[in-house]
CSV table of C-alpha atoms in Angstrom, one decimal:
chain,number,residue,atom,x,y,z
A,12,UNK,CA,183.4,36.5,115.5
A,13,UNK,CA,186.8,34.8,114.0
A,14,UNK,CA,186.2,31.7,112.6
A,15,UNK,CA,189.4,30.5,114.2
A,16,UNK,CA,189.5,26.3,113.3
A,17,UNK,CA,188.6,25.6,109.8
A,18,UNK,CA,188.2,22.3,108.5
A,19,UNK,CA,191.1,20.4,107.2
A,20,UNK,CA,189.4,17.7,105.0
A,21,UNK,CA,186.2,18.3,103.0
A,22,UNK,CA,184.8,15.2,103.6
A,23,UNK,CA,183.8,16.2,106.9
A,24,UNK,CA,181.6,18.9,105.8
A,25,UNK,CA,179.3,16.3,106.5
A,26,UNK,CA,178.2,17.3,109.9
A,27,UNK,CA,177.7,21.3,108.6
A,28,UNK,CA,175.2,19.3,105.8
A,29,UNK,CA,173.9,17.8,109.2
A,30,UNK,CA,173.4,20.8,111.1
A,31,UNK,CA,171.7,22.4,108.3
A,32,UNK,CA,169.4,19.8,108.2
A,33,UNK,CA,168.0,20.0,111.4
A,34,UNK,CA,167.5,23.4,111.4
A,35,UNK,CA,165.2,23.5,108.1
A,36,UNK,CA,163.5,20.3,110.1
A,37,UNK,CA,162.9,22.8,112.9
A,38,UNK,CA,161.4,25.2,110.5
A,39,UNK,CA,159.5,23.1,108.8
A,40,UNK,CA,158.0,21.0,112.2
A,41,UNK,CA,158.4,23.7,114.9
A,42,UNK,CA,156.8,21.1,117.9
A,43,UNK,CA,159.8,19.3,118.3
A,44,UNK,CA,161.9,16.1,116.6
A,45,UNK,CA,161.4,13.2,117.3
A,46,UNK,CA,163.0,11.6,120.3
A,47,UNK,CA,166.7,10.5,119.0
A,48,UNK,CA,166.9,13.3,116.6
A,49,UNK,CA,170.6,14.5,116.4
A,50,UNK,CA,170.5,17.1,118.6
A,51,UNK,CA,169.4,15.1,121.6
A,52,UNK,CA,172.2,13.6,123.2
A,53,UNK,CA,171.1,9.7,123.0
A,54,UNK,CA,174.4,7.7,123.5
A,55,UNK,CA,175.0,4.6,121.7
A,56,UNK,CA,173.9,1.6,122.5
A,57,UNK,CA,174.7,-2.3,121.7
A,58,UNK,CA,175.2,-5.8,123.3
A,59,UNK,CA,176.3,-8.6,123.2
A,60,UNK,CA,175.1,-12.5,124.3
A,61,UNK,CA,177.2,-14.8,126.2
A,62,UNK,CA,176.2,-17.9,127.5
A,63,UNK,CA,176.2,-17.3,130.6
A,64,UNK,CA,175.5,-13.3,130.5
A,65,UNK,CA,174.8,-10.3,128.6
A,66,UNK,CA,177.2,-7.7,128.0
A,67,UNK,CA,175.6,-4.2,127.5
A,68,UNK,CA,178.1,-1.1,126.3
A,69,UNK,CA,176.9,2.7,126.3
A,70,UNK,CA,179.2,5.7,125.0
A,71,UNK,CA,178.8,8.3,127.2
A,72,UNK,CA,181.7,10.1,126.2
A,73,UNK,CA,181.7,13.4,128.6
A,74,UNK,CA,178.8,12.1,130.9
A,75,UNK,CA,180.2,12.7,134.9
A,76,UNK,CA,180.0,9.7,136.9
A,77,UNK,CA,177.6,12.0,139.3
A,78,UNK,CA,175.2,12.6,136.1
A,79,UNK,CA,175.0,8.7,135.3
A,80,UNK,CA,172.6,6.4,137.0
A,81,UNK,CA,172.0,2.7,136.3
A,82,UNK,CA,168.7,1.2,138.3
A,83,UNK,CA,167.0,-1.9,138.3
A,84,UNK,CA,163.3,-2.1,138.7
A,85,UNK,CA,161.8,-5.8,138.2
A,86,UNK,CA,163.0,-6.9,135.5
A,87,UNK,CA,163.8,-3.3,133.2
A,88,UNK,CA,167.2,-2.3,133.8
A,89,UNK,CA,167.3,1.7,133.3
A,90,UNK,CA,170.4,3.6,132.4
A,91,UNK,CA,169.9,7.4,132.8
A,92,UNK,CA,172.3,10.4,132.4
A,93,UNK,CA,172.9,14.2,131.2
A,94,UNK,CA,175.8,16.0,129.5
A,95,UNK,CA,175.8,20.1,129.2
A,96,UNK,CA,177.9,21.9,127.4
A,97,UNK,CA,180.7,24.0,129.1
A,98,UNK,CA,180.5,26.8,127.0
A,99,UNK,CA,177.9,29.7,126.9
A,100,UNK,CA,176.1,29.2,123.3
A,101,UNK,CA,176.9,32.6,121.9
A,102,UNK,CA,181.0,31.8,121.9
A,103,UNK,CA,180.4,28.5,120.0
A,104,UNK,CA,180.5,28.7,116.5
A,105,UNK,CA,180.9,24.6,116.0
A,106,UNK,CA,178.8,22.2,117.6
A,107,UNK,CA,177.9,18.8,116.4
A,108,UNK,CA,178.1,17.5,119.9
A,109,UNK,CA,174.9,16.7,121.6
A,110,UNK,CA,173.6,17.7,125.0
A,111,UNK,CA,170.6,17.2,127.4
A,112,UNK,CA,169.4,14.0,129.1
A,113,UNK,CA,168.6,10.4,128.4
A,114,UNK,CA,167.0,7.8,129.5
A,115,UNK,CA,167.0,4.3,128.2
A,116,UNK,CA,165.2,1.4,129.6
A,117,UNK,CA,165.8,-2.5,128.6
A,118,UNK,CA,162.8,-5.1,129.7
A,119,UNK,CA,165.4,-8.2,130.1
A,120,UNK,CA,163.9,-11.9,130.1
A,121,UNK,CA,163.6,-13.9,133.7
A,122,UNK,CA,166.3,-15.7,132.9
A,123,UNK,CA,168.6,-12.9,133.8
A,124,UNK,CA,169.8,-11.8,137.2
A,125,UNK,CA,169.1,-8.2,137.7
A,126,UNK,CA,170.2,-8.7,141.4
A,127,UNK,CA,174.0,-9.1,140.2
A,128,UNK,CA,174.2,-6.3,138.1
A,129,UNK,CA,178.2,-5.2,137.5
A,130,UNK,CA,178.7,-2.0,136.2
A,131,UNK,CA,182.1,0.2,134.8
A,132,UNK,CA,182.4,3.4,133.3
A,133,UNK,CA,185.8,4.1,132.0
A,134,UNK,CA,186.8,6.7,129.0
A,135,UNK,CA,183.4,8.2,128.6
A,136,UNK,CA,181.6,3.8,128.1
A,137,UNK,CA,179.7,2.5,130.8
A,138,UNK,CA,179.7,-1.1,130.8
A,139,UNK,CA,177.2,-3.4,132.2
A,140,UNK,CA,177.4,-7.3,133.0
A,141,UNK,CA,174.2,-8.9,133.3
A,142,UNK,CA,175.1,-12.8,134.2
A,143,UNK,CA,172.0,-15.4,133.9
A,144,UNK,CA,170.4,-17.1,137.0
A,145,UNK,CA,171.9,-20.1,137.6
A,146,UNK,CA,169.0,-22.1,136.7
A,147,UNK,CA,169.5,-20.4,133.3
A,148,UNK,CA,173.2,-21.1,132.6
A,149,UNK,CA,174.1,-24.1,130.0
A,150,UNK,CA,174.5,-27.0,132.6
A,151,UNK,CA,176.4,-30.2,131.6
A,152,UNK,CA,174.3,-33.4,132.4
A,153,UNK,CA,176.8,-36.0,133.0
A,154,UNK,CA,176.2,-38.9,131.0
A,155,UNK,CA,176.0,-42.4,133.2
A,156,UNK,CA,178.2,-45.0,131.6
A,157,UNK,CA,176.5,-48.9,131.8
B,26,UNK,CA,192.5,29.9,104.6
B,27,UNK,CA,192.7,26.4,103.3
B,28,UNK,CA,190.4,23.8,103.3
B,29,UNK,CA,192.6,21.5,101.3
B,30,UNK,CA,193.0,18.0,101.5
B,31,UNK,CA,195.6,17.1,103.2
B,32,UNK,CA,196.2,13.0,103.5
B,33,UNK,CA,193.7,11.4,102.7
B,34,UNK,CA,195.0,9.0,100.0
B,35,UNK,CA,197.9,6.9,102.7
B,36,UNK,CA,195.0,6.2,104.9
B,37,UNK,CA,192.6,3.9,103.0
B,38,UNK,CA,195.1,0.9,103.0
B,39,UNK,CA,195.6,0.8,106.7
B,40,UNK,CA,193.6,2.0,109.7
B,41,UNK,CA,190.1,3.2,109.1
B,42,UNK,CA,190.0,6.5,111.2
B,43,UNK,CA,186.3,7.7,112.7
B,44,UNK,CA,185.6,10.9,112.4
B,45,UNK,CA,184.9,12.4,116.0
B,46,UNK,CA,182.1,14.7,116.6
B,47,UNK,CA,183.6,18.4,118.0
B,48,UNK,CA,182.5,21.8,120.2
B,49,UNK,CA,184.2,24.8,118.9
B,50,UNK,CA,184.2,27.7,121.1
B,51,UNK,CA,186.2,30.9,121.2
B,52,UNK,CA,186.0,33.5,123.6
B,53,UNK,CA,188.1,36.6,124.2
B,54,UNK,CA,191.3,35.0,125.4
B,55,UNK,CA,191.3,31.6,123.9
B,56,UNK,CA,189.5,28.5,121.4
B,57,UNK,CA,188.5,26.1,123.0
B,58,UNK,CA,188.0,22.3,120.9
B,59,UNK,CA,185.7,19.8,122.6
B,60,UNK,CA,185.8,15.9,120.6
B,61,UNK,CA,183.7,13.4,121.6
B,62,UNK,CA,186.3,9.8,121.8
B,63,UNK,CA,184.6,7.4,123.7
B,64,UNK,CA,186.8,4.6,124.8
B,65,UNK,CA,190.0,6.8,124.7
B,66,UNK,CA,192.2,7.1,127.5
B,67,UNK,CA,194.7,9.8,128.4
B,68,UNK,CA,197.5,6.9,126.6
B,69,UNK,CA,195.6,6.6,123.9
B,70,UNK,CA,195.4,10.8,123.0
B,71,UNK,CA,197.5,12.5,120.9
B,72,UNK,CA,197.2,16.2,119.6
B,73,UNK,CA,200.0,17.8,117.5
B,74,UNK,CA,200.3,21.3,115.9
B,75,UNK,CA,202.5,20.9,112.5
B,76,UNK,CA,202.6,24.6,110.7
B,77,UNK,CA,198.7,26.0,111.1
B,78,UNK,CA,197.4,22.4,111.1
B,79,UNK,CA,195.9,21.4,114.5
B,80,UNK,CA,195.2,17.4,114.5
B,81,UNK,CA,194.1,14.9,117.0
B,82,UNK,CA,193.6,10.8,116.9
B,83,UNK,CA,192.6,8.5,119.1
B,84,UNK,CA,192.9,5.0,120.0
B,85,UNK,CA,190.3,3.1,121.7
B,86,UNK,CA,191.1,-0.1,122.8
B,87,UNK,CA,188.8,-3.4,121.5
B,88,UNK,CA,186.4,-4.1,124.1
B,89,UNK,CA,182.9,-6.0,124.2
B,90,UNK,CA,183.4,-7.9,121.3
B,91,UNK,CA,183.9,-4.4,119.2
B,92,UNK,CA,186.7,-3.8,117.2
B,93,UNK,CA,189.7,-1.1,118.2
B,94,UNK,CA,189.0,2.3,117.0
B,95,UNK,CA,191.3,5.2,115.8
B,96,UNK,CA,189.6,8.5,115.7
B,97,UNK,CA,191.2,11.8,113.8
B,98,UNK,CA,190.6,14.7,112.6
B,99,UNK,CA,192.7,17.9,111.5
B,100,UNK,CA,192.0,21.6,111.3
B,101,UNK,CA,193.5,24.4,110.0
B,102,UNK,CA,194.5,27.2,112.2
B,103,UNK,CA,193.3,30.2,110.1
B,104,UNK,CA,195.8,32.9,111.7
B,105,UNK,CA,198.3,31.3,113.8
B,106,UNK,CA,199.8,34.8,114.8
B,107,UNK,CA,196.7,35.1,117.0
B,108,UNK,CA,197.8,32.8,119.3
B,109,UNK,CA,200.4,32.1,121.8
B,110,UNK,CA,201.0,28.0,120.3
B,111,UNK,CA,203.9,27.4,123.5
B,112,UNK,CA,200.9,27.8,125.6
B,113,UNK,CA,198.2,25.0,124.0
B,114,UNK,CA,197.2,22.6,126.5
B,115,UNK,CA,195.2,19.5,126.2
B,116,UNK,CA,193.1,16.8,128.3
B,117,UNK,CA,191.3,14.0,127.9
B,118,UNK,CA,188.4,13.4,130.6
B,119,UNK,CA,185.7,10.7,130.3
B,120,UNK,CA,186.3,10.4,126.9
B,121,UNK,CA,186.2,14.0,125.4
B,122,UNK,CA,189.4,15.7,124.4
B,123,UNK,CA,189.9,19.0,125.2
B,124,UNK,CA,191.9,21.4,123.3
B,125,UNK,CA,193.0,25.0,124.6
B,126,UNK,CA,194.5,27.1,122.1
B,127,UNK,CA,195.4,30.6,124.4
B,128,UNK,CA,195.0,33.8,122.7
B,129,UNK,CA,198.6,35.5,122.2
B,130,UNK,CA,198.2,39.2,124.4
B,131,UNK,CA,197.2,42.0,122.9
B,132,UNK,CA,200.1,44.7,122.1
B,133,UNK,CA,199.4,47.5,125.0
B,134,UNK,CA,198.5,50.8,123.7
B,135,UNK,CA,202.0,52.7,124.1
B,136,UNK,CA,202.2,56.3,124.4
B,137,UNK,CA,204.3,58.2,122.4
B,138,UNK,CA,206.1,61.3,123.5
B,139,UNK,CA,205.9,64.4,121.1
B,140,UNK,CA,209.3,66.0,121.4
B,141,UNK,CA,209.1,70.1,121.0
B,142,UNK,CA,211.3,71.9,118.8
């Protein structure tokens, strides 16, 4: 096969180092990685605190909005998805992209309102709004004057 | 086919680029380049194709507290006569760029007469 797409800058020879290294880690351990190995796709993850809410972002670049799911059960907030390659696996001859399914689940304190969950998934990031009760948001107490 | 350097130096005093992850297929009739961008919209995309040099970058927008992010990378196109270049075609969907480099058509077998003497 033609090795069409070379790359331009060496410092990305990083991800070949990468691949390499996951395939003598399959050699050498033949049951499997460990869950969030580099070949699993597991998107990334972060959030932020507001006061009156939490702000959760997930980079699911290439994840259909019909292969993403975002349940509540309780108080765990699951957010769920799968991304496949397009191509058959014999015409790739580059792949640091990551494929399969993944499941992430968050046990969030009472003082969040799972009920009035707002999510958005734009560009390949699925963002989540998780406001606080009421009873949880900072409150003023208005100060009597004598 | 090069693997050199190519501008690595003017970059280091301004924007900090992220490298994107990428697919690289190739099947009989075209390569197909696959990058991973999340948070870059069809406005934010750019692909170019200057000499044999295929790059890409991407801008994605501040958001969540998160800083912008500008994604590039570059390849070289190892034999550029093996492809028709008028014909690439690009698209950006849910945050994966998609590059289509067509495969120029093969040169039909021609038959050539034998003239008798």
């Amino acid at each position: 096969m033609l090795y069409a797409l070379t790359e331009a800058s060496p410092l990305d020879r990083f991800w070949d180092f990468r691949r390499e290294f996951d395939r003598l880690f399959d050699e050498a351990f033949p049951f499997g990685r460990p869950e969030g190995s580099s070949t699993s796709f597991t998107p990334a993850f972060d959030w932020q605190e507001q006061d009156d809410g939490l702000s959760l972002r997930v980079e699911v670049p290439g994840v259909e909005p019909d292969k993403l799911n975002v349940s509540v059960t309780g108080h765990v907030l699951t957010v769920e998805g799968e991304r496949w390659s397009k191509n058959d696996e014999h015409s790739v001859h580059r792949n640091e992209r990551s494929f399969g399914k993944f499941s992430k689940s968050l046990h969030l304190p009472e003082q969040y309102d799972l009920a009035a969950v707002e999510a958005k998934h734009e560009n390949g990031i699925l963002t989540l709004r998780i406001p606080k009760s009421a009873a949880a948001k900072p409150r003023n107490i208005r100060i009597e004057a004598r | 086919m090069s693997t050199k350097e190519l501008t690595r130096g003017a970059e280091a005093t301004s924007v900090k680029y992220v490298t994107p992850r990428v697919e690289i297929s190739e099947t009989e009739t075209a390569v197909r380049l696959y990058a991973d961008m999340p948070g870059v919209g069809l406005n934010g995309a750019t692909v170019e194709l200057h000499d044999d040099v295929l790059s890409f970058e991407g801008s994605a927008e501040s958001s969540n507290g998160r800083s912008a992010r500008h994604y590039r990378r570059r390849f070289n196109l190892s034999d550029p006569a093996l492809f028709d270049l008028e014909k690439i075609a690009a698209k950006m969907s849910h945050g994966v760029l998609e590059v289509e480099i067509p495969k120029a058509a093969k040169p039909q077998p021609r038959q050539i007469k034998i003239a008798t003497t």
